[in-house]
């Protein structure tokens, strides 16, 4: 499916990390640029947070007020999204781009009345949310139908939990790998992601 916009959230306080984790070095690049590199080249990207230089072209916006949480970030991004599907990704998940296309494919399968072999309960889904290996939902690694999000976005969005949006949607789940779901909350998390994998 080509009718997709990636919405990348980069506006958190990073209080446990000690500085902006999306700018942290990861190998020869940064956490954010590693994520952007894995997203399909033809997808437009809307990044929500403080503007900075990135490895690919993105459109920047900012939630209001700043640091008001993911739903406020989604609200800020929506006027810039003109595709039927948006993929919401936390900017501190450097390898999540590899799962993004899988989530979109699973969501697209629902409109055709079929489902990916790895997905569950996807018929008529309005969102497909990644499930990490521990069984936890990752609402900031998910594909959403844009028109449904516009209608269902709870108000006010500032500091509201993501579950308020998910509770209003028909949600399917897609298991993803440990690395794809890994996020950087602390320096130790970043160190683990920098280690070569067997």
PDB file of N, CA and C in Angstrom, residues 94-134:
ATOM      1  N   UNK A  94      14.427   2.672  17.244  1.00  0.00           N
ATOM      2  CA  UNK A  94      15.267   2.814  16.050  1.00  0.00           C
ATOM      3  C   UNK A  94      15.062   1.751  14.984  1.00  0.00           C
ATOM      4  N   UNK A  95      14.572   0.579  15.352  1.00  0.00           N
ATOM      5  CA  UNK A  95      14.401  -0.496  14.373  1.00  0.00           C
ATOM      6  C   UNK A  95      12.936  -0.778  14.066  1.00  0.00           C
ATOM      7  N   UNK A  96      12.058   0.105  14.492  1.00  0.00           N
ATOM      8  CA  UNK A  96      10.630  -0.103  14.270  1.00  0.00           C
ATOM      9  C   UNK A  96      10.232   0.068  12.816  1.00  0.00           C
ATOM     10  N   UNK A  97      11.033   0.790  12.046  1.00  0.00           N
ATOM     11  CA  UNK A  97      10.710   0.969  10.633  1.00  0.00           C
ATOM     12  C   UNK A  97      10.583  -0.342   9.894  1.00  0.00           C
ATOM     13  N   UNK A  98      11.273  -1.353  10.368  1.00  0.00           N
ATOM     14  CA  UNK A  98      11.221  -2.659   9.714  1.00  0.00           C
ATOM     15  C   UNK A  98       9.867  -3.337   9.898  1.00  0.00           C
ATOM     16  N   UNK A  99       9.135  -2.940  10.926  1.00  0.00           N
ATOM     17  CA  UNK A  99       7.806  -3.513  11.165  1.00  0.00           C
ATOM     18  C   UNK A  99       6.700  -2.706  10.506  1.00  0.00           C
ATOM     19  N   UNK A 100       7.005  -1.472  10.108  1.00  0.00           N
ATOM     20  CA  UNK A 100       5.965  -0.567   9.632  1.00  0.00           C
ATOM     21  C   UNK A 100       5.219  -1.119   8.424  1.00  0.00           C
ATOM     22  N   UNK A 101       5.950  -1.641   7.451  1.00  0.00           N
ATOM     23  CA  UNK A 101       5.298  -2.177   6.250  1.00  0.00           C
ATOM     24  C   UNK A 101       4.443  -3.395   6.568  1.00  0.00           C
ATOM     25  N   UNK A 102       4.868  -4.194   7.529  1.00  0.00           N
ATOM     26  CA  UNK A 102       4.085  -5.372   7.933  1.00  0.00           C
ATOM     27  C   UNK A 102       2.751  -4.945   8.538  1.00  0.00           C
ATOM     28  N   UNK A 103       2.795  -3.897   9.347  1.00  0.00           N
ATOM     29  CA  UNK A 103       1.564  -3.404   9.970  1.00  0.00           C
ATOM     30  C   UNK A 103       0.606  -2.860   8.912  1.00  0.00           C
ATOM     31  N   UNK A 104       1.141  -2.124   7.943  1.00  0.00           N
ATOM     32  CA  UNK A 104       0.300  -1.589   6.871  1.00  0.00           C
ATOM     33  C   UNK A 104      -0.296  -2.717   6.042  1.00  0.00           C
ATOM     34  N   UNK A 105       0.513  -3.729   5.743  1.00  0.00           N
ATOM     35  CA  UNK A 105       0.003  -4.859   4.968  1.00  0.00           C
ATOM     36  C   UNK A 105      -1.115  -5.574   5.706  1.00  0.00           C
ATOM     37  N   UNK A 106      -0.962  -5.729   7.015  1.00  0.00           N
ATOM     38  CA  UNK A 106      -2.005  -6.394   7.797  1.00  0.00           C
ATOM     39  C   UNK A 106      -3.281  -5.568   7.811  1.00  0.00           C
ATOM     40  N   UNK A 107      -3.143  -4.247   7.895  1.00  0.00           N
ATOM     41  CA  UNK A 107      -4.325  -3.387   7.873  1.00  0.00           C
ATOM     42  C   UNK A 107      -4.979  -3.412   6.492  1.00  0.00           C
ATOM     43  N   UNK A 108      -4.164  -3.403   5.439  1.00  0.00           N
ATOM     44  CA  UNK A 108      -4.702  -3.473   4.092  1.00  0.00           C
ATOM     45  C   UNK A 108      -5.424  -4.769   3.822  1.00  0.00           C
ATOM     46  N   UNK A 109      -4.958  -5.849   4.446  1.00  0.00           N
ATOM     47  CA  UNK A 109      -5.603  -7.145   4.249  1.00  0.00           C
ATOM     48  C   UNK A 109      -7.022  -7.154   4.781  1.00  0.00           C
ATOM     49  N   UNK A 110      -7.298  -6.308   5.758  1.00  0.00           N
ATOM     50  CA  UNK A 110      -8.635  -6.308   6.339  1.00  0.00           C
ATOM     51  C   UNK A 110      -9.673  -5.793   5.353  1.00  0.00           C
ATOM     52  N   UNK A 111      -9.274  -4.817   4.525  1.00  0.00           N
ATOM     53  CA  UNK A 111     -10.241  -4.284   3.568  1.00  0.00           C
ATOM     54  C   UNK A 111     -10.513  -5.269   2.449  1.00  0.00           C
ATOM     55  N   UNK A 112      -9.589  -6.233   2.264  1.00  0.00           N
ATOM     56  CA  UNK A 112      -9.787  -7.258   1.247  1.00  0.00           C
ATOM     57  C   UNK A 112     -10.473  -8.488   1.813  1.00  0.00           C
ATOM     58  N   UNK A 113     -10.732  -8.451   3.118  1.00  0.00           N
ATOM     59  CA  UNK A 113     -11.401  -9.578   3.756  1.00  0.00           C
ATOM     60  C   UNK A 113     -10.489 -10.736   4.069  1.00  0.00           C
ATOM     61  N   UNK A 114      -9.172 -10.509   4.013  1.00  0.00           N
ATOM     62  CA  UNK A 114      -8.202 -11.541   4.347  1.00  0.00           C
ATOM     63  C   UNK A 114      -7.274 -11.000   5.398  1.00  0.00           C
ATOM     64  N   UNK A 115      -6.402 -11.863   5.910  1.00  0.00           N
ATOM     65  CA  UNK A 115      -5.480 -11.430   6.947  1.00  0.00           C
ATOM     66  C   UNK A 115      -4.130 -12.061   6.726  1.00  0.00           C
ATOM     67  N   UNK A 116      -3.080 -11.368   7.149  1.00  0.00           N
ATOM     68  CA  UNK A 116      -1.742 -11.917   7.139  1.00  0.00           C
ATOM     69  C   UNK A 116      -1.686 -13.114   8.086  1.00  0.00           C
ATOM     70  N   UNK A 117      -0.832 -14.079   7.738  1.00  0.00           N
ATOM     71  CA  UNK A 117      -0.752 -15.292   8.557  1.00  0.00           C
ATOM     72  C   UNK A 117      -0.344 -14.993   9.991  1.00  0.00           C
ATOM     73  N   UNK A 118       0.437 -13.918  10.201  1.00  0.00           N
ATOM     74  CA  UNK A 118       0.908 -13.604  11.547  1.00  0.00           C
ATOM     75  C   UNK A 118      -0.058 -12.710  12.315  1.00  0.00           C
ATOM     76  N   UNK A 119      -1.089 -12.210  11.645  1.00  0.00           N
ATOM     77  CA  UNK A 119      -2.020 -11.308  12.315  1.00  0.00           C
ATOM     78  C   UNK A 119      -3.200 -12.091  12.861  1.00  0.00           C
ATOM     79  N   UNK A 120      -3.882 -11.490  13.820  1.00  0.00           N
ATOM     80  CA  UNK A 120      -5.047 -12.143  14.397  1.00  0.00           C
ATOM     81  C   UNK A 120      -6.215 -11.183  14.406  1.00  0.00           C
ATOM     82  N   UNK A 121      -7.398 -11.710  14.129  1.00  0.00           N
ATOM     83  CA  UNK A 121      -8.633 -10.934  14.251  1.00  0.00           C
ATOM     84  C   UNK A 121      -8.562  -9.608  13.483  1.00  0.00           C
ATOM     85  N   UNK A 122      -8.114  -9.648  12.220  1.00  0.00           N
ATOM     86  CA  UNK A 122      -7.932  -8.405  11.500  1.00  0.00           C
ATOM     87  C   UNK A 122      -9.142  -7.997  10.668  1.00  0.00           C
ATOM     88  N   UNK A 123     -10.196  -8.827  10.546  1.00  0.00           N
ATOM     89  CA  UNK A 123     -11.329  -8.440   9.716  1.00  0.00           C
ATOM     90  C   UNK A 123     -11.948  -7.151  10.237  1.00  0.00           C
ATOM     91  N   UNK A 124     -12.086  -6.182   9.312  1.00  0.00           N
ATOM     92  CA  UNK A 124     -12.708  -4.888   9.617  1.00  0.00           C
ATOM     93  C   UNK A 124     -11.944  -4.090  10.676  1.00  0.00           C
ATOM     94  N   UNK A 125     -10.678  -4.341  10.839  1.00  0.00           N
ATOM     95  CA  UNK A 125      -9.900  -3.588  11.825  1.00  0.00           C
ATOM     96  C   UNK A 125      -9.726  -2.147  11.370  1.00  0.00           C
ATOM     97  N   UNK A 126      -9.746  -1.244  12.337  1.00  0.00           N
ATOM     98  CA  UNK A 126      -9.477   0.169  12.090  1.00  0.00           C
ATOM     99  C   UNK A 126      -8.042   0.535  12.437  1.00  0.00           C
ATOM    100  N   UNK A 127      -7.365  -0.388  13.108  1.00  0.00           N
ATOM    101  CA  UNK A 127      -5.954  -0.214  13.446  1.00  0.00           C
ATOM    102  C   UNK A 127      -5.341  -1.592  13.626  1.00  0.00           C
ATOM    103  N   UNK A 128      -4.061  -1.699  13.309  1.00  0.00           N
ATOM    104  CA  UNK A 128      -3.291  -2.910  13.603  1.00  0.00           C
ATOM    105  C   UNK A 128      -2.120  -2.480  14.469  1.00  0.00           C
ATOM    106  N   UNK A 129      -2.069  -3.022  15.673  1.00  0.00           N
ATOM    107  CA  UNK A 129      -1.097  -2.615  16.687  1.00  0.00           C
ATOM    108  C   UNK A 129      -0.070  -3.724  16.879  1.00  0.00           C
ATOM    109  N   UNK A 130       1.205  -3.350  16.949  1.00  0.00           N
ATOM    110  CA  UNK A 130       2.264  -4.320  17.198  1.00  0.00           C
ATOM    111  C   UNK A 130       2.150  -4.888  18.609  1.00  0.00           C
ATOM    112  N   UNK A 131       2.465  -6.163  18.715  1.00  0.00           N
ATOM    113  CA  UNK A 131       2.553  -6.849  20.007  1.00  0.00           C
ATOM    114  C   UNK A 131       3.991  -7.309  20.179  1.00  0.00           C
ATOM    115  N   UNK A 132       4.637  -6.881  21.260  1.00  0.00           N
ATOM    116  CA  UNK A 132       6.030  -7.272  21.468  1.00  0.00           C
ATOM    117  C   UNK A 132       6.114  -8.696  21.998  1.00  0.00           C
ATOM    118  N   UNK A 133       7.322  -9.291  22.053  1.00  0.00           N
ATOM    119  CA  UNK A 133       7.437 -10.687  22.476  1.00  0.00           C
ATOM    120  C   UNK A 133       6.930 -10.968  23.885  1.00  0.00           C
ATOM    121  N   UNK A 134       6.797  -9.938  24.730  1.00  0.00           N
ATOM    122  CA  UNK A 134       6.247 -10.158  26.072  1.00  0.00           C
ATOM    123  C   UNK A 134       4.724 -10.128  26.075  1.00  0.00           C
TER     124      UNK A 134
END
